[in-house]
């Protein structure tokens, strides 16, 4: 008779952080910039394998955050590691701005096949999400000859000065940086759980209509002539803003507005792309065709690579207009090509299937715990919003923070997004067995965090 092995679980053996971890945290406090927005728990990672992370004191955690939605293929996927090692032994850098190597056209061609932008496309390579967004902004200005942008409250697009002009998820990201580098106006995002106009629960059709009317009836008729707008920048699922998917009718409304006024629709898929939502790109859930799309995070399984992919007719700028020394480095591209292969060969499907299983489990916990006001999301991009009670649905940021810590102390890594939401963004290799363990811990943590 065969006996089933018990599911693997986290193992916490020391206080957190343990003695080695404590030393690293205090060194970090002395030498590293204090501007990183670190959460109240302190994970000092040493090794990662799949969905498991071991800290420097030997504690083992189940990782449902994946280095903030980056390690799409899991930590140190052996095939990704091999692709990186093989490429590093051959050619690490050559500078694609001045020389050629096969990796750049190979990945650009592959992106043309998989992105939601209509083919033919062209790709500009970068090292991060923010740089991909900077590229999109410059490209939209260049292609339209205009310089205004529309972005959404609670959006996050990066922290360099151009993308920071769009970012509006937390005031700490902008405080002290004076005026925006770019001419950006912010407008309400259609969050049906928290109607941006009333703060109350509403429905997708109402918030979509109101948010579109805000742009067309107010903005365009008062401060912002549409013929001066270069681009509308939007996340199909707001990430740092709290894992909030937009309604389909809203995104189609934006597409219509852009078409009517010659505005570029820039969809930021830095967090929602690369299988995270159970399709390769979140835009696919909405049959949305952006003019320009930005990608980073999950594309390199942890190696720094970003991409701005646009309609080929838009990317007709001349040599020197935009480039990056490291962007599209051969080692990062080798990691990206292998990542895409793994995503196509099962991980996107797993994201949809196991993500659905995770969401169903979280919905059961919502029925059990009054403090959970909303469970929402697509694939393995799921937000759980905490509230003071099931009646008023008032946001409860402190409860969210306590849940985060209670999970961590039990060996489950999850991270906040927005003011009072926990984001689930695990490696796309997560299994149902992992989900059962994670949900059991989450349930205990929510109970323990109750006051
Ligand atoms: N855009 C979105 C939607 C993001 O979620 C992020 C990062 O969280 C960025 C852009 C910026 O990416 P990076 O931190 O790589 O600059």
XYZ file of C-alpha atoms and ligand atoms in Angstrom:
467
model
C 0.000 0.000 0.000
C 1.367 3.441 -0.895
C 1.034 6.246 1.635
C 0.766 9.832 0.452
C 3.603 12.073 1.630
C 2.277 14.914 3.809
C 2.264 18.271 2.006
C 5.377 20.365 2.398
C 4.861 23.162 4.907
C 6.814 26.186 6.066
C 9.270 25.583 8.899
C 9.919 28.395 11.336
C 12.695 27.545 13.786
C 13.875 30.905 15.153
C 12.489 34.269 16.132
C 11.972 36.316 12.959
C 14.358 37.532 11.854
C 16.812 35.099 13.489
C 20.296 36.120 14.740
C 21.959 36.191 11.287
C 18.973 37.998 9.822
C 19.071 40.589 12.618
C 22.700 41.440 11.776
C 21.878 41.922 8.097
C 18.860 44.080 8.903
C 20.959 46.339 11.142
C 23.762 46.594 8.555
C 21.115 47.462 5.992
C 19.716 50.158 8.284
C 23.164 51.749 8.460
C 24.274 51.523 4.841
C 21.280 51.252 2.545
C 18.879 54.028 1.591
C 15.901 54.245 3.938
C 13.609 55.110 1.002
C 12.644 51.507 0.270
C 9.008 50.994 1.307
C 9.668 47.845 3.346
C 6.754 46.200 5.163
C 6.728 45.716 8.930
C 7.916 42.086 8.738
C 11.548 41.409 7.871
C 12.424 38.582 5.507
C 16.172 38.085 5.006
C 16.311 35.665 2.082
C 19.188 33.353 1.313
C 17.895 30.743 -1.125
C 14.832 30.101 -3.233
C 13.548 26.985 -4.950
C 10.165 26.954 -6.681
C 7.625 28.415 -4.261
C 9.928 28.003 -1.241
C 12.293 30.582 0.208
C 14.838 29.843 2.945
C 16.121 32.690 5.084
C 19.666 33.103 6.405
C 18.694 31.400 9.686
C 17.270 28.307 7.995
C 13.575 29.195 8.257
C 11.539 27.995 5.275
C 8.676 30.099 3.865
C 5.939 29.443 1.339
C 6.238 32.399 -1.024
C 2.949 33.789 -2.324
C 4.466 37.077 -3.422
C 7.273 35.945 -5.794
C 9.563 38.916 -5.164
C 6.634 41.252 -5.910
C 5.185 39.399 -8.895
C 8.557 38.804 -10.558
C 9.568 35.140 -10.115
C 6.889 33.907 -12.505
C 8.525 30.519 -13.094
C 9.286 30.083 -9.395
C 12.589 30.750 -7.682
C 15.619 29.530 -9.605
C 13.734 27.368 -12.105
C 16.439 24.900 -13.236
C 15.816 25.580 -16.933
C 16.029 29.341 -16.427
C 19.197 28.929 -14.357
C 20.727 26.811 -17.142
C 19.775 29.342 -19.813
C 21.378 32.132 -17.765
C 24.522 30.104 -17.050
C 24.959 29.041 -20.679
C 24.512 32.580 -21.946
C 26.786 34.079 -19.258
C 29.549 31.716 -20.358
C 29.191 32.871 -23.987
C 28.444 36.601 -24.026
C 27.301 38.753 -21.117
C 27.207 42.176 -22.700
C 27.805 43.875 -26.004
C 25.506 46.913 -25.886
C 22.628 46.513 -28.286
C 22.491 50.275 -28.854
C 25.668 50.078 -30.957
C 26.170 46.423 -31.864
C 24.041 43.484 -32.882
C 23.372 40.077 -31.385
C 20.663 37.563 -32.192
C 18.864 37.791 -28.844
C 17.231 41.180 -29.407
C 15.401 40.386 -32.649
C 14.575 36.904 -31.327
C 12.775 38.266 -28.252
C 11.203 41.170 -30.175
C 9.808 38.694 -32.723
C 8.465 36.486 -29.928
C 6.840 39.487 -28.249
C 5.188 40.425 -31.538
C 3.577 36.973 -31.469
C 2.259 37.196 -27.903
C 1.484 40.840 -27.057
C -2.055 42.225 -27.366
C -0.865 45.078 -29.654
C -1.792 44.524 -33.335
C 1.082 43.092 -35.371
C 3.454 44.252 -36.771
C 5.116 45.653 -33.660
C 8.555 46.853 -32.680
C 10.177 46.599 -29.266
C 12.471 48.853 -27.255
C 14.311 47.031 -24.460
C 14.894 48.397 -20.969
C 16.020 47.149 -17.548
C 12.917 47.768 -15.460
C 9.246 48.647 -15.449
C 9.781 52.332 -14.939
C 12.097 52.537 -17.940
C 9.588 50.689 -20.091
C 7.025 53.307 -19.054
C 9.453 56.170 -19.770
C 9.882 54.726 -23.246
C 6.124 54.569 -23.757
C 5.756 58.213 -22.698
C 8.531 59.441 -24.984
C 7.179 57.368 -27.852
C 3.636 58.703 -27.441
C 4.954 62.284 -27.410
C 7.114 61.621 -30.437
C 4.370 59.874 -32.406
C 1.640 62.446 -31.699
C 3.612 65.668 -31.340
C 1.583 66.267 -28.151
C 2.669 66.403 -24.535
C -0.226 65.931 -22.120
C -1.086 62.609 -20.484
C -4.055 61.212 -18.590
C -3.441 58.751 -15.746
C -5.590 57.290 -12.960
C -5.727 57.841 -9.223
C -4.217 54.895 -7.323
C -2.098 53.914 -10.310
C 1.542 52.925 -10.082
C 3.854 53.242 -13.057
C 7.285 53.679 -11.476
C 9.453 56.149 -9.594
C 11.671 57.879 -12.164
C 10.535 61.419 -12.842
C 8.478 60.788 -15.981
C 6.685 57.714 -14.676
C 6.403 59.336 -11.234
C 4.298 62.032 -12.875
C 1.775 59.262 -13.574
C 2.115 57.371 -10.280
C -0.519 58.200 -7.679
C -1.005 55.185 -5.442
C 0.551 56.706 -2.282
C 1.468 60.269 -1.393
C 4.806 59.065 0.074
C 5.899 58.275 -3.491
C 5.558 61.941 -4.472
C 6.071 63.977 -1.310
C 9.101 66.268 -1.591
C 9.512 65.992 -5.343
C 7.816 69.299 -6.151
C 6.012 69.633 -9.441
C 5.526 66.765 -11.873
C 8.079 66.480 -14.647
C 5.298 65.848 -17.164
C 1.942 67.438 -17.825
C -0.272 64.703 -16.369
C -3.813 64.994 -15.143
C -5.224 62.289 -12.850
C -8.771 61.002 -13.133
C -10.858 58.484 -11.141
C -10.390 54.744 -11.728
C -13.562 52.610 -11.871
C -13.256 50.605 -8.665
C -16.693 49.003 -8.264
C -16.024 47.924 -4.668
C -15.178 51.505 -3.659
C -16.905 53.873 -6.062
C -14.388 56.729 -6.481
C -17.206 59.295 -6.266
C -19.084 57.970 -3.199
C -16.576 55.636 -1.508
C -19.416 53.090 -1.361
C -19.945 49.743 -3.086
C -21.310 50.219 -6.594
C -21.383 48.251 -9.830
C -19.156 47.986 -12.881
C -21.542 49.720 -15.286
C -22.090 52.753 -13.028
C -18.434 53.385 -12.185
C -17.383 52.845 -15.810
C -19.933 55.352 -17.073
C -19.009 57.936 -14.451
C -15.256 57.623 -14.972
C -15.564 57.899 -18.762
C -17.898 60.894 -18.391
C -15.346 62.544 -16.105
C -12.834 62.455 -18.951
C -15.151 63.383 -21.799
C -17.571 65.769 -20.105
C -15.312 67.468 -17.584
C -11.685 67.165 -18.520
C -11.976 67.607 -22.265
C -14.400 70.524 -21.848
C -12.510 72.412 -19.143
C -8.760 71.981 -18.690
C -7.508 69.442 -21.206
C -8.321 69.707 -24.911
C -8.257 66.137 -26.273
C -6.199 67.187 -29.292
C -3.351 68.043 -26.887
C -3.336 64.631 -25.186
C -0.540 62.282 -26.271
C -1.597 59.246 -24.237
C -3.889 57.671 -21.691
C -1.918 55.341 -19.427
C -3.861 52.599 -17.664
C -3.429 49.308 -15.803
C -6.159 46.779 -16.714
C -5.744 45.521 -13.166
C -4.399 48.200 -10.838
C -1.450 46.597 -9.066
C 0.097 48.666 -6.298
C -3.272 50.447 -6.017
C -4.810 47.289 -4.497
C -5.260 44.622 -7.190
C -8.376 46.149 -8.716
C -9.479 44.863 -12.147
C -11.149 47.471 -14.379
C -14.538 46.669 -15.946
C -14.461 45.680 -19.617
C -16.837 48.466 -20.687
C -14.520 51.040 -19.154
C -11.429 49.849 -21.025
C -13.396 49.694 -24.273
C -14.586 53.233 -23.542
C -10.972 54.356 -23.241
C -10.152 52.654 -26.548
C -13.041 54.544 -28.190
C -11.932 57.894 -26.709
C -8.377 57.311 -27.913
C -9.574 56.407 -31.414
C -11.820 59.467 -31.611
C -9.061 61.895 -30.634
C -5.842 60.345 -31.963
C -4.624 59.579 -28.420
C -2.290 56.641 -27.735
C -3.719 53.961 -25.435
C -0.783 52.849 -23.289
C -1.516 49.754 -21.238
C 0.924 49.120 -18.412
C 1.225 45.339 -18.077
C 4.359 45.467 -15.930
C 2.618 43.699 -13.048
C -0.360 42.083 -14.818
C 1.565 40.660 -17.777
C 3.440 37.424 -18.404
C 0.767 34.965 -17.315
C 0.030 36.606 -13.980
C -3.736 36.902 -14.652
C -4.195 33.444 -16.181
C -3.683 34.752 -19.710
C -0.363 35.934 -21.105
C -1.548 39.572 -20.781
C -4.442 41.019 -18.785
C -5.574 42.923 -21.920
C -6.606 39.554 -23.388
C -9.347 39.166 -20.760
C -10.867 42.345 -22.164
C -10.197 41.872 -25.921
C -8.323 45.142 -25.603
C -5.839 46.275 -28.249
C -3.453 48.874 -26.832
C -1.251 50.992 -29.102
C 1.658 50.606 -26.723
C 2.248 48.064 -23.973
C 4.829 48.045 -21.205
C 6.283 44.846 -19.742
C 8.833 44.013 -17.012
C 8.644 42.082 -13.699
C 7.643 38.496 -14.669
C 9.287 38.426 -18.097
C 12.803 37.600 -16.870
C 12.036 35.296 -13.889
C 14.081 37.707 -11.739
C 16.627 39.068 -14.192
C 16.173 42.792 -14.839
C 14.510 43.315 -18.174
C 11.715 45.570 -19.368
C 10.171 46.133 -22.778
C 8.004 48.694 -24.479
C 6.198 47.106 -27.413
C 4.332 49.362 -29.839
C 2.629 49.353 -33.192
C 5.456 49.371 -35.720
C 4.101 52.480 -37.461
C 4.449 54.440 -34.200
C 8.019 53.383 -33.601
C 9.469 55.251 -36.549
C 11.755 57.435 -34.473
C 15.267 58.103 -35.666
C 18.606 56.746 -34.355
C 19.508 58.446 -31.076
C 15.931 59.240 -30.078
C 15.946 56.590 -27.340
C 18.326 53.825 -26.220
C 19.759 52.086 -23.151
C 23.233 50.654 -22.502
C 22.066 47.566 -20.634
C 18.489 47.235 -21.898
C 18.062 43.874 -23.653
C 21.310 42.430 -22.347
C 21.881 38.899 -23.792
C 21.761 37.164 -20.388
C 18.460 38.827 -19.470
C 17.010 37.982 -22.882
C 18.078 34.347 -22.531
C 16.163 34.279 -19.222
C 13.148 35.954 -20.858
C 13.018 33.541 -23.821
C 13.166 30.560 -21.480
C 10.549 32.143 -19.207
C 8.147 32.653 -22.127
C 8.689 29.055 -23.242
C 7.802 27.797 -19.751
C 4.783 30.104 -19.563
C 3.503 28.898 -22.926
C 4.136 25.266 -22.035
C 1.861 25.185 -19.021
C 2.410 27.971 -16.506
C -0.165 30.399 -17.942
C -2.689 27.574 -17.816
C -1.635 26.750 -14.266
C -2.040 30.419 -13.325
C -5.650 30.303 -14.524
C -6.494 26.932 -12.966
C -4.699 27.069 -9.634
C -5.425 30.821 -9.407
C -9.139 29.994 -9.710
C -8.774 27.381 -6.977
C -7.005 29.922 -4.743
C -9.682 32.549 -5.377
C -12.482 30.092 -4.582
C -10.725 29.240 -1.294
C -10.334 32.926 -0.429
C -14.016 33.515 -1.170
C -14.858 30.789 1.361
C -12.713 32.611 3.903
C -14.558 35.841 3.074
C -17.800 34.111 4.016
C -16.200 33.088 7.323
C -14.426 36.335 8.288
C -16.323 39.621 8.515
C -13.032 41.472 8.204
C -12.645 40.369 4.571
C -14.690 42.800 2.502
C -13.731 41.802 -1.005
C -11.900 39.061 -2.899
C -11.172 39.966 -6.509
C -8.751 39.375 -9.325
C -7.785 37.210 -12.244
C -5.574 34.127 -12.326
C -2.796 34.475 -9.772
C -3.324 38.227 -9.303
C -5.803 38.256 -6.417
C -6.568 41.023 -3.938
C -8.156 40.507 -0.507
C -9.452 43.764 0.940
C -9.846 44.173 4.716
C -12.699 46.155 6.265
C -13.780 47.034 9.802
C -17.110 45.203 9.379
C -19.381 43.682 6.769
C -21.922 46.523 7.079
C -20.022 49.765 6.526
C -17.128 48.131 4.606
C -14.866 50.880 6.018
C -11.231 50.221 5.079
C -9.130 48.553 7.796
C -5.464 49.169 7.053
C -4.290 48.078 10.518
C -6.019 44.719 10.219
C -4.332 44.210 6.839
C -0.933 44.974 8.386
C -1.567 42.589 11.283
C -2.620 39.804 8.892
C 0.577 40.330 6.895
C 2.679 39.838 10.043
C 0.637 36.893 11.354
C 1.116 35.149 7.988
C 4.829 35.849 8.007
C 5.251 34.512 11.542
C 3.630 31.283 10.344
C 5.894 31.085 7.274
C 3.613 32.465 4.559
C 4.934 35.387 2.497
C 2.225 37.719 1.252
C 2.391 41.485 0.789
C 0.069 44.462 1.013
C -1.072 46.551 -1.947
C -3.053 49.769 -1.648
C -4.124 50.933 1.804
C -5.928 47.844 3.127
C -5.524 45.016 0.619
C -3.335 41.940 0.579
C -2.084 40.889 -2.804
C -1.615 37.276 -3.773
C 0.985 37.116 -6.547
C 2.625 33.702 -6.112
C 5.001 32.014 -8.535
C 2.887 30.635 -11.393
C 4.172 27.170 -10.465
C 2.009 27.136 -7.320
C 0.108 23.856 -6.890
C -3.284 23.047 -5.344
C -1.409 21.372 -2.512
C 0.488 24.635 -1.877
C -2.820 26.530 -1.988
C -4.346 24.277 0.693
C -1.376 24.961 2.980
C -1.439 28.713 2.233
C -5.187 29.011 2.866
C -4.947 27.137 6.157
C -2.251 29.571 7.330
C -4.139 32.595 6.025
C -7.302 31.508 7.848
C -5.363 31.156 11.118
C -3.640 34.497 10.554
C -6.907 36.367 9.947
C -8.340 34.848 13.144
C -5.202 35.747 15.118
C -5.161 39.313 13.766
C -8.718 40.017 14.936
C -8.983 42.527 17.778
N 4.227 49.666 -13.690
C 3.555 48.853 -12.870
C 2.127 48.495 -13.199
C 4.164 48.339 -11.713
O 3.476 47.529 -10.903
C 5.502 48.695 -11.456
C 6.174 48.200 -10.238
O 5.585 47.733 -9.312
C 6.175 49.554 -12.342
C 5.500 50.011 -13.456
C 7.581 49.958 -12.091
O 8.443 48.869 -12.251
P 9.932 48.904 -11.687
O 9.843 48.838 -10.199
O 10.580 47.694 -12.305
O 10.555 50.168 -12.151
